[in-house]
Coordinates of C-alpha atoms in Angstrom, one line a residue:
M640 CA 3.8 15.8 7.0
L641 CA 1.5 17.0 9.8
D642 CA 0.7 20.2 7.9
E643 CA -0.4 18.1 4.9
A644 CA -2.5 15.8 7.2
K645 CA -4.2 18.8 8.8
A646 CA -5.0 20.3 5.4
R647 CA -6.5 17.0 4.2
T648 CA -8.7 16.9 7.3
R649 CA -10.0 20.4 6.7
L650 CA -10.8 19.5 3.1
L651 CA -12.7 16.4 4.3
Q652 CA -14.6 18.5 6.9
A653 CA -15.7 20.9 4.1
Q654 CA -17.0 17.9 2.0
M655 CA -18.8 16.5 5.0
K656 CA -20.6 19.8 5.5
D657 CA -21.6 19.8 1.9
R658 CA -23.1 16.3 2.4
K659 CA -24.6 17.1 5.8
I660 CA -22.4 14.5 7.5
R661 CA -22.0 15.5 11.1
K662 CA -19.4 13.1 12.3
A663 CA -17.3 10.2 10.9
V664 CA -15.5 7.5 12.6
F665 CA -12.2 6.3 11.0
T666 CA -10.7 3.0 12.1
D667 CA -8.5 2.0 9.2
E668 CA -4.8 2.6 9.9
S669 CA -4.2 4.1 6.5
S670 CA -7.0 6.6 6.8
I671 CA -5.9 7.6 10.3
A672 CA -2.3 8.1 9.0
Y673 CA -3.6 10.1 6.1
L674 CA -5.7 12.5 8.2
A675 CA -4.0 12.6 11.6
G676 CA -0.4 11.9 10.6
F677 CA 0.2 9.0 13.0
W678 CA 0.0 5.3 13.3
G679 CA 0.0 3.0 16.3
Y680 CA 1.7 -0.3 16.8
L681 CA -1.0 -2.0 18.8
G682 CA -3.4 -2.9 16.1
I683 CA -6.9 -4.4 16.2
E684 CA -5.3 -7.9 16.2
F685 CA -4.5 -7.2 19.8
G686 CA -8.1 -6.2 20.5
R687 CA -7.0 -2.6 21.0
P688 CA -8.7 -0.3 18.5
T689 CA -7.5 3.2 17.7
M690 CA -10.1 5.6 16.2
L691 CA -10.2 9.1 14.7
I692 CA -13.5 10.9 14.9
V693 CA -13.8 13.8 12.5
D694 CA -16.5 16.4 13.3
A695 CA -17.6 18.5 10.4
D696 CA -17.9 21.6 12.6
G697 CA -15.3 21.1 15.3
E698 CA -11.9 19.7 16.0
P699 CA -11.2 16.0 15.5
T700 CA -10.7 13.5 18.3
V701 CA -8.3 10.6 18.6
I702 CA -9.2 7.6 20.8
T703 CA -6.2 5.4 21.5
P704 CA -5.0 2.9 24.2
L705 CA -3.4 4.7 27.2
M706 CA -0.1 2.9 26.7
E707 CA 0.3 4.4 23.3
S708 CA -1.1 7.9 24.0
E709 CA 2.2 9.6 24.7
M710 CA 3.6 8.5 21.3
V711 CA 0.4 9.2 19.5
S712 CA 0.2 12.7 21.0
A713 CA 3.7 13.5 19.9
M714 CA 3.1 12.2 16.3
T715 CA -0.3 13.8 15.5
W716 CA -1.4 17.4 15.0
V717 CA -4.7 16.5 16.6
D718 CA -4.9 18.1 20.1
D719 CA -7.8 16.1 21.5
V720 CA -6.4 12.7 22.3
Q721 CA -8.7 10.6 24.4
T722 CA -7.4 7.4 26.1
W723 CA -8.9 4.1 27.1
E724 CA -7.7 1.3 29.3
D725 CA -8.0 -2.5 29.2
M726 CA -9.6 -2.7 32.6
G727 CA -12.1 -0.6 34.6
Q728 CA -14.7 1.9 33.5
R729 CA -12.6 3.8 30.9
S730 CA -13.2 1.5 27.9
W731 CA -12.9 2.5 24.3
G732 CA -16.6 2.0 23.9
R733 CA -17.2 4.6 26.6
A734 CA -14.7 7.0 25.0
L735 CA -16.4 6.6 21.7
A736 CA -19.9 7.2 23.1
E737 CA -18.7 10.5 24.7
T738 CA -17.3 11.6 21.4
L739 CA -20.4 10.6 19.3
G740 CA -22.8 12.3 21.8
D741 CA -26.3 11.2 22.9
N742 CA -28.7 9.7 20.4
P743 CA -26.7 10.1 17.1
Q744 CA -29.1 10.2 14.1
D745 CA -26.6 8.1 12.1
I746 CA -23.0 7.0 12.3
W747 CA -20.6 7.3 9.4
I748 CA -17.9 4.6 9.4
E749 CA -15.5 2.9 6.9
K750 CA -17.8 0.0 6.1
P751 CA -15.4 -2.1 4.0
T752 CA -12.7 -2.0 6.6
V753 CA -14.3 -1.4 10.0
P754 CA -13.1 -4.2 12.4
A755 CA -15.7 -6.7 13.5
L756 CA -15.0 -5.7 17.1
V757 CA -16.0 -2.1 16.4
R758 CA -18.9 -3.0 14.1
N759 CA -20.4 -5.4 16.6
H760 CA -20.1 -2.8 19.3
L761 CA -21.9 -0.2 17.2
D762 CA -24.7 -2.7 16.3
D763 CA -25.2 -3.6 19.9
T764 CA -24.9 -0.1 21.4
Y765 CA -26.9 1.9 18.8
P766 CA -29.6 -0.5 17.6
G767 CA -31.6 1.0 14.8
V768 CA -29.1 3.8 14.2
P769 CA -28.1 3.7 10.5
L770 CA -24.4 3.0 9.8
R771 CA -23.4 4.8 6.7
D772 CA -20.2 4.6 4.6
I773 CA -17.7 7.5 4.6
S774 CA -15.2 5.5 2.5
P775 CA -16.2 6.9 -0.9
V776 CA -15.8 10.5 0.3
L777 CA -12.3 9.9 1.6
G778 CA -11.4 7.5 -1.2
A779 CA -12.1 10.2 -3.8
M780 CA -9.7 12.6 -2.0
R781 CA -7.0 9.9 -1.8
M782 CA -7.1 9.3 -5.6
I783 CA -5.1 12.4 -6.4
K784 CA -1.7 12.8 -4.7
T785 CA -0.2 16.1 -3.9
P786 CA 3.3 17.0 -4.9
F787 CA 4.4 16.4 -1.3
E788 CA 2.9 12.9 -1.3
I789 CA 4.6 12.1 -4.7
S790 CA 7.9 13.3 -3.3
I791 CA 7.6 10.8 -0.5
M792 CA 6.7 8.0 -2.9
K793 CA 9.7 8.9 -5.0
E794 CA 11.9 8.4 -1.9
A795 CA 10.2 5.1 -1.4
G796 CA 11.0 4.3 -5.0
Q797 CA 14.7 4.9 -4.4
I798 CA 14.5 2.6 -1.4
A799 CA 12.9 0.0 -3.5
G800 CA 15.6 0.4 -6.2
A801 CA 18.3 -0.3 -3.6
M802 CA 16.3 -3.4 -2.5
M803 CA 16.1 -4.7 -6.0
A804 CA 19.8 -4.1 -6.7
A805 CA 20.6 -6.1 -3.5
A806 CA 18.3 -8.8 -4.7
H807 CA 20.1 -8.9 -8.0
D808 CA 23.5 -9.0 -6.4
S809 CA 22.5 -11.9 -4.2
L810 CA 21.7 -14.3 -7.0
R811 CA 24.1 -17.1 -7.8
E812 CA 23.8 -20.8 -8.2
G813 CA 23.7 -22.5 -4.8
A814 CA 22.6 -19.4 -2.9
R815 CA 19.3 -19.7 -1.0
E816 CA 16.1 -17.7 -1.3
Y817 CA 16.2 -16.5 2.4
E818 CA 19.7 -15.2 1.9
S819 CA 18.3 -12.9 -0.9
A820 CA 15.6 -11.8 1.5
L821 CA 18.1 -10.8 4.1
A822 CA 20.1 -8.8 1.6
V823 CA 17.0 -7.0 0.5
I824 CA 16.1 -6.0 4.1
E825 CA 19.6 -4.7 4.9
A826 CA 19.9 -2.7 1.7
G827 CA 16.4 -1.2 2.0
S828 CA 16.8 -0.3 5.7
H829 CA 20.2 1.4 5.0
K830 CA 18.7 3.4 2.2
A831 CA 15.6 4.4 4.2
A832 CA 17.8 5.6 7.1
G833 CA 19.5 8.1 4.8
F834 CA 16.2 9.9 4.3
L835 CA 15.5 10.3 8.1
T836 CA 16.7 12.3 11.0
D837 CA 16.3 11.6 14.8
R838 CA 14.4 14.9 15.3
G839 CA 10.8 15.9 15.3
W840 CA 8.2 13.8 13.6
D841 CA 10.9 11.9 11.7
R842 CA 12.0 10.2 14.9
F843 CA 8.9 8.0 14.9
V844 CA 9.6 6.6 11.4
S845 CA 11.5 3.4 11.4
P846 CA 13.8 2.8 8.5
M847 CA 13.5 -1.0 8.9
I848 CA 12.2 -2.9 5.9
H849 CA 9.9 -5.6 7.1
N850 CA 7.3 -8.2 6.2
L851 CA 8.0 -11.6 4.7
Q852 CA 9.7 -11.4 1.3
I853 CA 7.6 -12.7 -1.6
L854 CA 10.1 -14.8 -3.6
Q855 CA 9.8 -17.9 -5.7
S856 CA 12.4 -19.7 -7.9
G857 CA 12.4 -22.5 -10.4
K858 CA 9.1 -24.1 -11.1
N859 CA 7.6 -22.5 -8.0
T860 CA 7.5 -19.1 -9.8
S861 CA 4.1 -20.0 -11.1
M862 CA 2.7 -19.8 -7.5
V863 CA 2.8 -16.0 -7.4
H864 CA 2.9 -15.3 -3.7
Q865 CA 5.1 -17.9 -2.0
R866 CA 7.5 -16.6 0.6
A867 CA 11.3 -16.9 0.6
S868 CA 12.4 -20.4 1.7
V869 CA 15.7 -22.4 2.1
K870 CA 15.5 -23.6 -1.5
P871 CA 18.9 -23.2 -3.3
Y872 CA 19.0 -21.6 -6.7
E873 CA 19.9 -23.8 -9.7
R874 CA 21.2 -22.9 -13.1
F875 CA 18.4 -21.6 -15.4
D876 CA 16.1 -20.9 -12.5
P877 CA 13.7 -18.0 -12.9
V878 CA 13.6 -16.0 -9.6
Y879 CA 10.7 -13.7 -8.8
F880 CA 10.9 -10.8 -6.3
C881 CA 7.8 -9.0 -5.3
F882 CA 8.2 -5.9 -3.0
C883 CA 4.5 -5.0 -2.9
N884 CA 4.3 -5.6 0.9
M885 CA 7.8 -4.2 1.6
A886 CA 8.5 -1.2 -0.6
Q887 CA 7.1 1.5 1.6
F888 CA 8.2 4.6 3.4
K889 CA 6.4 6.9 5.8
Q890 CA 3.2 4.8 5.3
Y891 CA 3.3 5.2 1.5
K892 CA 3.2 1.8 -0.2
L893 CA 4.5 1.0 -3.7
G894 CA 4.3 -1.9 -6.1
F895 CA 7.5 -3.2 -7.5
D896 CA 8.4 -6.6 -9.1
R897 CA 11.2 -8.1 -11.1
M898 CA 12.1 -11.5 -12.5
F899 CA 15.7 -12.7 -12.8
H900 CA 17.3 -15.9 -14.2
I901 CA 20.3 -17.7 -12.8
D902 CA 23.2 -17.7 -15.3
D903 CA 21.2 -18.2 -18.4
I904 CA 17.6 -18.4 -19.6
R905 CA 15.6 -21.1 -21.5
D906 CA 13.6 -20.2 -24.6
K907 CA 10.3 -20.8 -23.0
D908 CA 11.1 -18.7 -20.0
R909 CA 12.3 -15.9 -22.2
D910 CA 9.1 -15.9 -24.2
V911 CA 6.9 -15.8 -21.1
Q912 CA 9.0 -13.0 -19.5
Q913 CA 9.2 -10.9 -22.6
A914 CA 5.4 -11.1 -23.1
A915 CA 4.9 -9.9 -19.5
I916 CA 7.3 -7.0 -20.1
D917 CA 5.7 -6.0 -23.3
A918 CA 2.2 -6.2 -21.8
Q919 CA 3.3 -3.9 -18.9
Q920 CA 4.9 -1.5 -21.3
A921 CA 1.8 -1.4 -23.5
A922 CA -0.3 -0.6 -20.4
I923 CA 2.0 2.2 -19.3
A924 CA 2.1 3.7 -22.8
A925 CA -1.7 3.9 -22.7
I926 CA -1.7 5.9 -19.4
R927 CA -2.6 9.6 -19.8
P928 CA -5.3 11.9 -18.5
G929 CA -8.7 11.3 -19.9
V930 CA -8.2 7.5 -20.5
K931 CA -10.5 5.0 -18.7
A932 CA -8.8 2.7 -16.2
E933 CA -10.2 -0.3 -18.0
D934 CA -8.7 0.8 -21.3
V935 CA -5.2 0.6 -19.8
A936 CA -5.9 -3.0 -18.8
A937 CA -7.2 -3.7 -22.3
A938 CA -3.9 -2.6 -23.8
A939 CA -2.0 -5.2 -21.7
N940 CA -4.6 -7.9 -22.5
D941 CA -4.2 -7.3 -26.2
V942 CA -0.5 -8.3 -25.8
Y943 CA -1.3 -11.4 -23.9
R944 CA -3.8 -12.6 -26.5
E945 CA -1.3 -11.8 -29.4
R946 CA 1.3 -14.0 -27.7
G947 CA -1.1 -16.8 -26.9
Y948 CA -1.3 -16.3 -23.1
E949 CA -4.0 -15.6 -20.7
T950 CA -3.8 -13.8 -17.3
G951 CA -6.0 -13.7 -14.3
Y952 CA -4.3 -10.6 -12.9
R953 CA -5.6 -7.1 -12.9
T954 CA -3.1 -4.8 -14.8
G955 CA -2.8 -2.4 -11.9
R956 CA -4.0 -0.9 -8.7
S957 CA -4.0 2.6 -7.2
I958 CA -1.4 3.0 -4.5
G959 CA -0.9 5.4 -1.6
V960 CA -1.1 5.0 2.2
A961 CA -3.0 1.7 1.6
Y962 CA -1.9 -1.3 -0.3
L963 CA -5.0 -1.1 -2.4
E964 CA -6.9 2.1 -3.2
A965 CA -9.3 3.1 -6.0
P966 CA -9.3 2.9 -8.9
E967 CA -8.0 -0.3 -10.4
L968 CA -6.7 -0.9 -13.8
K969 CA -9.0 -3.8 -14.8
A970 CA -12.0 -4.6 -17.0
G971 CA -15.1 -2.8 -15.7
D972 CA -13.4 0.1 -14.0
K973 CA -14.5 3.1 -15.9
T974 CA -12.7 5.7 -13.7
I975 CA -11.2 8.5 -15.9
L976 CA -7.5 8.9 -15.1
Q977 CA -6.3 12.3 -13.9
P978 CA -2.9 13.8 -13.2
G979 CA -1.6 13.0 -9.7
M980 CA -3.1 9.5 -9.6
T981 CA -0.5 6.8 -8.7
F982 CA -0.6 3.2 -9.8
A983 CA 1.3 -0.1 -9.5
V984 CA 1.3 -1.4 -13.1
D985 CA 2.0 -5.1 -13.6
G986 CA 2.7 -7.6 -16.3
G987 CA 2.0 -11.1 -15.2
I988 CA 1.7 -14.6 -16.7
S989 CA 1.8 -18.0 -14.8
V990 CA 2.3 -21.3 -16.6
N991 CA 1.2 -23.7 -13.8
G992 CA 3.9 -26.0 -12.6
E993 CA 6.4 -24.7 -15.1
T994 CA 7.4 -21.0 -15.1
A995 CA 6.1 -17.5 -15.0
G996 CA 6.8 -14.0 -16.3
R997 CA 6.3 -11.0 -14.1
I998 CA 7.3 -7.3 -13.8
G999 CA 5.8 -4.4 -11.8
D1000 CA 6.5 -0.7 -11.4
S1001 CA 4.9 2.2 -9.7
I1002 CA 4.0 5.3 -11.8
V1003 CA 2.4 8.7 -11.4
V1004 CA 0.0 10.0 -14.0
T1005 CA 1.2 13.3 -15.5
E1006 CA -0.3 16.0 -17.7
T1007 CA 1.0 14.1 -20.8
G1008 CA 1.4 10.5 -19.7
A1009 CA 3.1 8.7 -16.9
D1010 CA 6.4 9.0 -15.0
Y1011 CA 8.1 6.1 -13.2
I1012 CA 8.4 6.1 -9.4
T1013 CA 10.4 2.9 -9.4
H1014 CA 13.5 2.3 -11.5
Y1015 CA 15.2 -0.9 -12.5
P1016 CA 15.9 -2.3 -16.0
R1017 CA 12.8 -3.5 -17.8
E1018 CA 14.3 -6.3 -19.8
I1019 CA 15.4 -9.9 -19.5
L1020 CA 17.7 -10.0 -16.4
L1021 CA 20.3 -12.6 -15.6
S1022 CA 22.2 -13.1 -12.4
K1023 CA 25.5 -11.3 -12.3
S1024 CA 27.6 -14.3 -11.2

């Protein structure tokens, strides 16, 4: 992992030189993990920023809270780890100023994601100094995954498969949504633990599956992103599981969704779910190198129209160390697909107040089409008991 992170940073430095970018400040957790190989647990929501400063001509610098510095130093390949403290003269602003140097001509930051705390500090401390956006440079690098990255994502796919199997096994009339969520967490955590050791860099990776389970059942399935509640399942209930904020491993995040039905399925629910499945499958069949991202979405939208449905969802999003990367599979995105790109590809229909049909998988673009990263039957699924 750290060798890969170091190689990415060297590639970024070469691109910065070509563009005459002297230094860039990275504040997004996913970018720091991608380049430096570590992530902290005291995020900006605690008012404690961690930053990575990449110098085109020198070694990078990490700026992190003193209380996390021992862990960060052990996790990253970067040698220069500068610390800051909540009190006294050694603030993060002072550490950043020492790294940027006197009178910078411009400052390159991740404009779309820079925390307001950091942006306001830069505006106040360096009035008149242009703030430029490094995001497109790193974003272009992140579009294409290496074989090593894809191997991690496939491990995440196996973890996600164990989670979905546990979700399926948990379904029965009278069981409650939160009980399914607990089963998912346990199964995913056990599976993730099997890929880890307690040595080296691995020891910093927690196998624990976390975040609130996106789960709706019955008529609530039309609400898309409700969390698991104490609602009991009833016969004929559609039940929707979304793992898009849970199916992740070593910072690589997947998309993965399935819809189940308790005991049996009504005709209306079957029609909606089958349309979602067919739309997703049409999109995946359209994926291959040379195709525009928007054309993949068009293949799914043709199915929706043929079946008499409309959807407000994009067909897919690029995935990696962030939940959302570029490009997206939606109208207007003319990015040409290339081998090594990875996407979450969805089929989704909501009939407000009644029902829904949904399915989602993660795939990698190959030389000839697409391979699945996530695996579970792509068909009408009923509870097992």
